[in-house]
XYZ file of C-alpha atoms in Angstrom:
624
model
C 74.468 123.006 140.916
C 76.089 122.352 144.231
C 77.455 125.268 146.240
C 81.159 126.024 145.793
C 83.441 124.571 148.407
C 84.965 127.111 150.810
C 88.362 126.970 152.451
C 88.918 127.345 156.221
C 88.821 131.124 155.958
C 85.401 131.075 154.319
C 86.616 132.264 150.926
C 85.409 130.648 147.755
C 87.330 127.649 146.525
C 89.232 128.064 143.266
C 88.681 125.079 140.997
C 91.772 124.467 138.873
C 91.797 122.691 135.497
C 94.972 121.639 133.676
C 94.792 120.535 130.040
C 98.040 118.896 128.944
C 98.442 119.271 125.195
C 96.856 122.016 123.126
C 96.395 120.173 119.843
C 92.873 119.605 118.517
C 91.731 117.272 121.335
C 92.905 119.522 124.156
C 91.520 122.621 122.446
C 88.173 120.898 121.885
C 87.852 120.153 125.614
C 88.640 123.791 126.385
C 86.119 124.986 123.782
C 83.361 122.841 125.288
C 84.214 124.009 128.826
C 83.996 127.608 127.629
C 80.758 126.976 125.720
C 79.074 125.423 128.760
C 80.269 128.198 131.052
C 78.275 130.703 129.002
C 75.010 129.212 130.235
C 76.018 128.440 133.839
C 75.968 130.689 136.905
C 79.475 131.915 137.684
C 79.569 131.676 141.443
C 82.762 129.625 141.578
C 86.137 130.858 140.494
C 87.899 128.636 137.965
C 91.531 128.737 136.875
C 92.390 127.017 133.594
C 95.898 126.079 132.445
C 96.469 125.034 128.825
C 99.944 123.502 128.650
C 101.974 122.754 125.529
C 105.684 122.230 125.016
C 105.701 123.462 121.387
C 103.045 126.092 120.690
C 100.117 126.873 122.964
C 96.908 126.832 120.975
C 97.823 124.431 118.182
C 100.451 122.001 119.474
C 103.359 120.460 117.627
C 101.763 118.778 114.610
C 99.949 121.963 113.578
C 102.608 124.467 114.645
C 102.500 127.704 112.699
C 106.179 127.906 111.693
C 106.275 124.781 109.511
C 106.657 124.809 105.741
C 103.696 125.560 103.474
C 104.223 122.321 101.567
C 102.697 120.273 104.410
C 98.974 120.101 103.661
C 95.905 118.684 105.351
C 94.171 115.728 103.717
C 90.634 116.915 104.532
C 89.056 119.799 102.622
C 88.846 122.968 104.717
C 85.047 123.132 104.395
C 84.812 119.898 106.418
C 87.016 121.139 109.278
C 85.945 123.106 112.325
C 87.096 123.628 115.903
C 83.882 125.376 116.959
C 81.271 122.978 118.270
C 78.495 124.886 116.504
C 78.186 126.997 113.345
C 78.434 130.782 113.298
C 75.052 132.449 113.904
C 73.787 136.025 114.030
C 75.573 136.596 117.326
C 79.254 137.188 117.985
C 81.842 134.496 117.338
C 82.144 132.561 120.588
C 82.678 129.032 121.904
C 79.883 126.909 120.449
C 79.269 129.263 117.514
C 82.038 130.094 115.079
C 83.329 129.737 111.523
C 84.734 126.591 109.991
C 88.323 126.580 108.824
C 87.176 127.364 105.264
C 84.940 130.253 106.365
C 87.727 131.744 108.481
C 90.248 131.256 105.645
C 87.983 132.922 103.067
C 87.394 135.869 105.410
C 91.134 136.512 105.149
C 91.632 135.535 101.506
C 88.529 135.886 99.269
C 90.335 134.001 96.490
C 90.000 130.716 98.397
C 87.423 128.526 96.718
C 85.416 125.593 97.993
C 87.016 122.241 98.755
C 90.539 123.630 99.131
C 93.175 121.781 101.161
C 94.768 124.117 103.701
C 98.426 124.118 104.726
C 98.824 122.593 108.166
C 100.326 125.781 109.548
C 97.207 127.667 108.424
C 95.104 125.248 110.448
C 97.424 126.033 113.363
C 96.683 129.737 112.912
C 92.965 128.977 112.832
C 93.304 127.027 116.078
C 95.106 130.011 117.599
C 92.133 132.143 116.501
C 89.780 129.703 118.238
C 91.866 129.914 121.411
C 91.897 133.717 121.241
C 88.101 133.695 120.897
C 87.786 131.435 123.917
C 90.032 133.644 126.043
C 88.096 136.788 125.161
C 84.718 135.265 126.026
C 85.503 133.525 129.325
C 83.418 134.833 132.249
C 85.147 137.231 134.674
C 85.322 134.519 137.354
C 87.375 132.299 135.055
C 91.082 132.908 134.558
C 93.122 131.402 131.767
C 96.849 130.876 131.369
C 98.626 129.397 128.400
C 101.736 127.630 129.679
C 104.603 127.028 127.236
C 106.429 124.200 128.982
C 106.656 120.427 129.080
C 104.849 118.372 131.712
C 107.228 115.736 133.036
C 105.272 114.291 135.943
C 101.889 114.178 137.598
C 101.008 112.863 141.022
C 98.005 113.074 143.309
C 98.032 113.939 146.997
C 94.958 114.507 149.163
C 92.743 114.684 146.075
C 94.852 117.372 144.378
C 97.009 116.783 141.291
C 100.511 118.215 141.263
C 101.645 118.942 137.705
C 105.424 119.188 137.452
C 106.866 121.164 134.529
C 110.298 120.764 132.971
C 111.106 124.394 133.719
C 110.765 123.733 137.450
C 107.288 125.129 138.042
C 104.672 123.085 139.900
C 100.967 123.606 139.168
C 98.101 122.299 141.260
C 94.875 121.115 139.665
C 91.600 119.515 140.671
C 91.004 118.121 137.166
C 93.625 117.153 134.596
C 93.053 116.241 130.944
C 95.837 114.350 129.174
C 95.539 115.176 125.461
C 99.185 114.524 124.673
C 98.787 113.352 121.067
C 101.458 111.422 119.186
C 104.358 109.785 120.967
C 107.597 108.259 119.734
C 107.892 104.828 121.356
C 111.186 103.009 121.770
C 112.072 100.838 118.809
C 112.023 97.064 118.914
C 112.635 94.174 116.564
C 113.661 94.918 112.979
C 113.468 98.702 113.395
C 115.772 98.610 116.423
C 118.243 96.535 114.400
C 118.190 99.166 111.638
C 118.840 101.974 114.115
C 121.656 100.032 115.797
C 123.233 99.337 112.412
C 123.230 103.051 111.543
C 124.755 103.895 114.924
C 127.807 101.694 114.337
C 128.344 102.294 110.615
C 129.841 105.633 109.542
C 128.213 107.660 106.785
C 124.694 106.246 106.892
C 121.527 107.553 108.525
C 118.345 106.026 109.946
C 115.660 108.707 110.370
C 112.308 108.427 112.106
C 109.768 110.691 113.771
C 106.016 110.911 114.108
C 105.840 113.918 111.750
C 107.930 114.577 108.625
C 107.985 118.263 109.595
C 110.011 117.190 112.635
C 112.416 114.938 110.728
C 116.007 116.006 110.176
C 116.037 115.693 106.390
C 118.313 118.626 105.569
C 121.480 116.601 106.108
C 120.728 114.125 103.306
C 123.161 114.930 100.457
C 121.972 115.370 96.880
C 121.749 112.197 94.765
C 122.162 109.994 97.845
C 120.256 106.691 97.530
C 117.527 107.172 100.152
C 114.973 104.565 101.139
C 111.517 105.325 102.533
C 109.590 102.775 104.582
C 105.855 103.159 103.994
C 103.680 104.709 101.265
C 101.122 106.487 103.441
C 100.456 110.160 104.061
C 103.868 110.707 105.632
C 105.494 109.245 102.516
C 103.978 112.089 100.504
C 105.269 114.633 103.023
C 108.757 113.141 102.927
C 109.099 113.049 99.145
C 107.830 116.598 98.709
C 110.192 117.787 101.454
C 113.076 116.264 99.505
C 111.966 117.640 96.109
C 109.765 120.732 96.181
C 111.263 121.540 99.578
C 114.700 121.638 97.907
C 113.721 124.235 95.284
C 112.464 121.737 92.718
C 109.484 123.000 90.731
C 106.292 121.379 89.504
C 105.154 122.845 86.194
C 101.509 122.366 85.181
C 101.815 121.540 81.488
C 98.090 120.811 81.086
C 95.087 120.464 83.340
C 95.961 117.862 85.975
C 99.271 117.094 84.306
C 102.615 118.093 85.773
C 106.255 117.891 84.878
C 109.009 118.197 87.463
C 111.989 120.499 87.099
C 114.752 119.240 89.417
C 116.917 121.641 91.364
C 119.863 119.249 91.509
C 119.637 119.046 95.293
C 117.319 116.018 95.455
C 118.406 112.596 96.709
C 117.425 109.472 94.797
C 114.308 108.196 96.588
C 113.228 104.543 96.590
C 110.133 103.743 98.659
C 108.266 100.578 99.488
C 105.557 98.933 101.566
C 103.594 95.710 101.856
C 101.149 96.721 99.121
C 103.601 98.503 96.826
C 100.877 101.101 96.266
C 100.837 104.695 97.557
C 97.692 105.945 99.266
C 95.083 106.613 96.599
C 93.671 110.082 95.980
C 90.485 111.219 97.666
C 87.598 111.652 95.240
C 86.758 115.218 94.202
C 84.421 116.369 96.956
C 80.801 116.754 95.863
C 79.209 116.645 99.318
C 78.050 119.448 101.566
C 80.358 120.333 104.473
C 77.720 119.178 106.978
C 76.942 115.976 105.058
C 76.211 113.059 107.362
C 75.851 109.600 105.858
C 73.167 107.347 107.329
C 73.899 103.688 106.593
C 71.108 101.519 105.282
C 72.435 97.978 105.767
C 75.423 98.313 108.093
C 73.882 99.196 111.448
C 75.935 98.640 114.576
C 72.875 98.369 116.803
C 71.397 95.522 114.791
C 74.692 93.636 114.674
C 75.081 93.986 118.442
C 71.517 92.818 118.976
C 72.099 89.688 116.892
C 75.235 88.907 118.899
C 73.465 89.345 122.266
C 76.384 91.429 123.484
C 79.126 88.813 123.042
C 82.445 89.822 121.447
C 82.287 89.719 117.668
C 84.406 88.146 114.963
C 85.091 91.101 112.679
C 85.742 89.198 109.465
C 82.595 87.088 109.600
C 80.125 89.271 111.520
C 81.049 92.883 110.728
C 83.024 93.091 107.476
C 80.249 91.531 105.320
C 77.910 94.344 106.340
C 80.556 97.007 105.633
C 81.018 95.567 102.144
C 77.256 95.293 101.694
C 76.904 99.011 102.441
C 79.709 99.763 99.990
C 77.994 97.694 97.291
C 74.692 99.387 97.989
C 76.309 102.781 97.364
C 78.205 101.454 94.345
C 75.094 100.107 92.636
C 72.823 102.961 93.737
C 75.269 105.429 92.140
C 75.079 103.410 88.928
C 71.263 103.386 89.115
C 71.149 107.154 89.688
C 73.450 107.787 86.755
C 71.344 105.606 84.472
C 67.780 106.227 85.620
C 67.783 109.237 87.977
C 67.341 109.964 91.679
C 63.810 108.547 91.983
C 64.949 105.176 90.661
C 67.878 105.281 93.057
C 65.479 105.774 95.984
C 63.321 102.883 94.806
C 66.381 100.669 94.446
C 67.676 101.497 97.941
C 64.218 100.831 99.394
C 64.065 97.430 97.728
C 67.521 96.429 98.972
C 66.680 97.639 102.485
C 63.554 95.485 102.515
C 65.575 92.455 101.461
C 68.066 93.207 104.273
C 70.762 91.016 102.782
C 74.514 91.394 103.088
C 75.193 89.331 99.939
C 76.545 91.576 97.137
C 74.955 89.237 94.581
C 71.500 90.040 95.977
C 72.258 93.753 95.645
C 73.514 93.175 92.097
C 70.339 91.320 91.142
C 68.163 94.099 92.553
C 70.054 96.620 90.401
C 69.313 94.616 87.234
C 65.646 95.520 87.521
C 66.701 99.168 87.133
C 68.768 98.522 84.025
C 72.188 98.222 85.686
C 74.259 95.252 84.561
C 77.480 95.263 86.552
C 79.267 92.846 88.828
C 80.208 93.283 92.508
C 83.651 94.694 93.227
C 86.366 93.096 95.347
C 87.101 96.411 97.037
C 89.992 95.224 99.155
C 91.705 93.681 96.108
C 92.188 97.311 95.029
C 94.420 97.780 98.075
C 96.670 94.879 97.039
C 96.645 95.036 93.226
C 100.113 93.549 92.751
C 99.769 90.493 94.985
C 100.824 87.301 93.224
C 102.307 89.134 90.219
C 105.932 89.477 89.136
C 107.731 92.117 87.129
C 110.748 91.858 84.859
C 112.427 95.059 86.012
C 111.955 98.170 88.168
C 111.009 100.045 84.979
C 108.311 97.464 84.242
C 106.833 97.815 87.721
C 107.013 101.613 87.579
C 104.921 101.638 84.402
C 102.366 99.311 85.981
C 102.014 101.310 89.199
C 101.739 104.571 87.231
C 98.999 103.061 85.065
C 97.103 101.955 88.167
C 97.402 105.427 89.738
C 96.193 107.116 86.529
C 93.120 104.865 86.391
C 92.354 105.677 89.994
C 92.763 109.412 89.366
C 90.117 109.223 86.629
C 87.727 107.868 89.241
C 88.806 110.570 91.697
C 88.149 113.340 89.165
C 84.612 112.076 88.602
C 83.923 112.746 92.289
C 82.720 111.107 95.471
C 79.043 111.404 94.534
C 79.084 110.712 90.803
C 81.766 108.046 90.512
C 80.449 104.678 91.752
C 83.849 103.452 92.949
C 84.880 106.577 94.874
C 81.363 106.918 96.305
C 81.590 103.354 97.591
C 85.076 103.843 99.037
C 83.834 106.925 100.900
C 81.608 104.560 102.888
C 84.773 103.442 104.693
C 85.089 107.001 106.058
C 81.398 107.676 106.485
C 80.731 104.589 108.635
C 83.654 104.950 111.056
C 81.239 105.807 113.861
C 79.330 102.572 113.306
C 82.577 100.601 113.276
C 83.737 102.231 116.522
C 80.509 101.247 118.248
C 81.333 97.620 117.507
C 85.098 97.460 118.039
C 85.902 99.889 120.879
C 86.586 98.521 124.357
C 86.899 94.859 123.334
C 83.831 94.665 121.136
C 85.759 92.033 119.172
C 87.450 88.856 120.294
C 91.136 89.365 121.012
C 92.244 87.352 117.979
C 89.843 89.090 115.604
C 90.757 92.495 117.044
C 94.476 91.940 116.376
C 94.362 89.983 113.116
C 91.121 90.715 111.290
C 90.557 94.308 112.307
C 93.975 95.907 112.902
C 95.964 93.531 110.708
C 93.619 93.139 107.741
C 90.840 95.730 107.646
C 92.423 98.932 108.992
C 95.453 99.210 106.667
C 93.391 98.453 103.568
C 90.642 100.827 104.637
C 93.182 103.629 105.148
C 94.858 103.033 101.788
C 91.522 103.255 99.967
C 89.855 106.115 101.838
C 92.394 108.316 103.658
C 94.473 109.591 100.783
C 96.032 112.952 99.951
C 94.660 115.711 97.697
C 94.499 114.737 94.024
C 97.093 117.372 93.116
C 99.721 115.622 95.214
C 99.094 112.317 93.436
C 99.433 113.992 90.030
C 102.727 115.451 91.222
C 103.859 112.034 92.444
C 103.355 110.786 88.888
C 105.678 113.539 87.662
C 108.349 112.458 90.163
C 107.986 108.821 89.097
C 108.302 109.930 85.469
C 111.605 111.710 86.125
C 113.004 108.769 88.112
C 113.773 110.904 91.179
C 111.240 108.757 93.047
C 110.853 105.021 92.521
C 108.563 102.512 94.232
C 110.362 99.247 94.880
C 107.370 96.930 94.573
C 105.007 94.844 96.716
C 106.271 93.132 99.828
C 109.274 95.442 100.038
C 112.026 94.158 102.317
C 114.364 96.485 104.190
C 117.613 95.186 105.601
C 121.346 95.743 106.028
C 124.516 94.538 104.316
C 127.419 94.186 106.694
C 129.965 93.774 103.909
C 129.283 97.233 102.468
C 127.971 98.945 105.594
C 124.775 100.068 103.869
C 121.035 99.516 104.104
C 119.266 97.393 101.487
C 115.827 97.485 99.933
C 114.069 95.294 97.388
C 110.869 93.592 96.348
C 110.814 89.824 95.715
C 108.239 90.474 92.976
C 110.433 92.867 90.968
C 113.575 91.524 89.325
C 116.534 93.856 89.761
C 114.887 95.949 92.491
C 117.534 95.254 95.144
C 119.260 98.529 96.002
C 121.863 99.651 98.542
C 121.068 102.813 100.477
C 122.940 105.389 102.521
C 119.810 106.780 104.210
C 116.678 105.032 105.420
C 113.619 107.053 106.473
C 110.803 105.361 108.363
C 107.767 107.302 107.133
C 105.199 105.302 109.081
C 103.337 106.975 111.918
C 104.479 105.128 115.065
C 101.784 103.094 116.743
C 100.585 103.824 120.251
C 102.533 101.647 122.678
C 102.415 102.511 126.375
C 105.025 99.882 127.411
C 107.522 101.446 124.974
C 106.727 105.100 125.718
C 109.629 107.546 125.890
C 107.773 110.637 127.148
C 108.893 111.360 130.730
C 105.324 112.116 131.731
C 103.854 108.909 130.318
C 106.729 106.786 131.608
C 106.300 108.187 135.120
C 102.539 107.646 135.080
C 102.957 104.122 133.731
C 105.663 103.165 136.200
C 103.637 104.573 139.084
C 100.599 102.550 137.967
C 98.379 105.538 137.218
C 98.228 104.469 133.553
C 97.976 100.867 132.367
C 97.876 99.195 128.982
C 94.482 98.146 127.649
C 94.333 94.392 127.088
C 91.563 92.637 125.167
C 91.039 89.385 127.052
C 88.062 88.028 125.125
C 88.800 84.667 123.564
C 91.369 81.919 123.795
C 94.244 84.399 123.873
C 94.641 88.010 124.955
C 95.723 90.995 122.867
C 97.889 93.746 124.347
C 96.747 96.830 122.448
C 99.428 99.340 123.485
C 96.761 101.949 124.209
C 95.986 103.457 127.612
C 93.150 101.692 129.421
C 90.263 104.022 130.259
C 86.659 103.857 131.281
C 83.986 104.903 128.850
C 83.088 108.599 128.749
C 84.422 110.725 130.408
C 87.502 108.510 129.973
C 89.176 108.113 133.330
C 92.358 106.028 133.185
C 92.290 102.608 134.814
C 95.142 102.305 137.313
C 97.138 99.237 138.231
C 94.999 98.831 141.350
C 91.793 99.135 139.324
C 91.125 102.704 140.460
C 89.632 105.258 138.051
C 90.367 108.727 139.488
C 87.487 111.060 138.643
C 89.718 114.093 138.298
C 91.905 112.597 135.564
C 90.962 112.088 131.914
C 92.844 110.662 128.911
C 91.668 111.459 125.392
C 92.794 110.867 121.838
C 95.848 109.075 120.455
C 97.201 107.656 123.765
C 94.047 105.495 123.895
C 94.365 104.174 120.314
C 93.464 100.472 119.922
C 91.474 100.566 123.137
C 89.381 102.823 120.924
C 89.760 103.181 117.159
C 90.814 105.986 114.827
C 91.608 108.570 117.479
C 93.867 110.333 114.929
C 91.008 112.590 113.771
C 92.334 116.129 114.183
C 89.190 118.247 113.976
C 85.468 118.365 114.290
C 83.150 118.570 111.284
C 80.338 121.065 110.672
C 76.903 119.647 111.306
C 75.943 116.817 113.662
C 78.579 116.031 116.255
C 80.758 113.010 115.832
C 82.972 111.419 118.493
C 85.405 114.335 118.346
C 83.067 116.853 119.970
C 81.050 114.253 121.880
C 84.183 113.065 123.702
C 85.277 116.616 124.505
C 81.795 117.525 125.721
C 81.572 114.534 128.062
C 84.861 115.508 129.703
C 83.850 119.186 129.934
C 80.510 118.323 131.577
C 82.176 116.074 134.101
C 84.795 118.676 135.012
C 82.251 121.473 135.457
C 79.987 119.241 137.517
C 82.881 118.550 139.867
C 83.693 122.258 139.919
C 80.204 122.971 141.179
């Protein structure tokens, strides 16, 4: 290591680190800094500031004062904020319990594969931060700063971090881990907001987290529309039902009835698919499980392309579906003929090296399996091209579809062929990132094939809520308190009545007037439309720029912040990449993919800890 820099008086230089945002990404960088400091000589003094405007240690999304009804959608056994497992030594950065282990140490009744409340995860993150603080070397000082960063500028190699409360911090390295933003509206959404602003008695509600939405002012029995059927949809409907003293009664195993409180609005929701996110399969995998793909290998695809930008639909998607079919048929083989036959089947398919599902099907026939390939993405749009005589007719059809899917989910993500195959969409995200990040695709394929076609269907099939929440949704649909409008739902306004409208062209009689409209979609990352004072100032000053994919006949403006590869320095308007500044996580979405991941996983590192480690190494190298 290089010798610490001294000032003019000969005293040791203090190296100052500011981490802006203390959600999972910011905390992970801090954890890796602390872990590396344990094995380094401590000749230099280091000051660390962890800054958060909501709650230092867990951030806004995981704040510890939110309602218990908001739950994670990953089982606690698969969540950790320590970059290594607990060992025989003390709990410390690099060696600590997973969320489930920490939870069970406080409540022995917690079983395996439980879904934790989000505020409990926040408390766990606060425990991780407390562990870090207690184990920092004497030469390292730490300060948690509860304030909002509103500007950042650089003078003479030093960053000046301006806080809303008036304080100014100086730093040699700054990490921007600011998480979700709330960009300015445009297009149809802006028209909806403007309509609500000029019409008395109606409300248009949006935020990036249902826990932050102002839902308390919605009167009982008010017709209330919900845009989107994703994870936030579940949070919204349970806020407006269970959160208003309604009760779910378990009348049989995995069967609920709903007892209204009388305070609920009438909820009508819709989306393009007309289908809520499907339930995750019952987990049957070890917490440190790491899937190794057999057919879909990013390195081989890149080699065949000789490094040119790819067309996702023709060059990548077939191999994703081939891997899914391999798992689908191998699960069938295992169930019929045992694990040894499964291994022989996988070996045979690997030797054939084909992406054609029919080839995989034919190989399975030799092991006694007679089944046809599955159009997996048709499952994400089951109502396309169909019509329904009434809202009641569609409700019965969507409930029947959900019940069929729940039977698959109960069978589990190892034993059920369908859920095992759909898990491949989660298990191969790292391979997909290697191919799509930083303009790995042509601009047109990036925008249309990947983000427009693949990503929403992949999320619907593989990123769903706990099974219990889907069973409870069925109870709400049964009572009529919640209704799904249908596929291709259209949201609009009616000037003559001064109300919002909602309806599906596929469902006769679905058109409904609304007094409240809630946008339950997570806002996309969009630097040009940012509203955060910090991000606006950095953008306008040219320190942050939008990442643009320029490969192909047209370009694609991604909305994400342009950065280098690891350790992720932002690319300025003048092309500069200041070594002391890093941007990580959601602000870079679409330049990179699926930066929404909010934790590490026990076992081999994925991008979550790898990214944090690269930044930590770079910072400590500069610190000397």
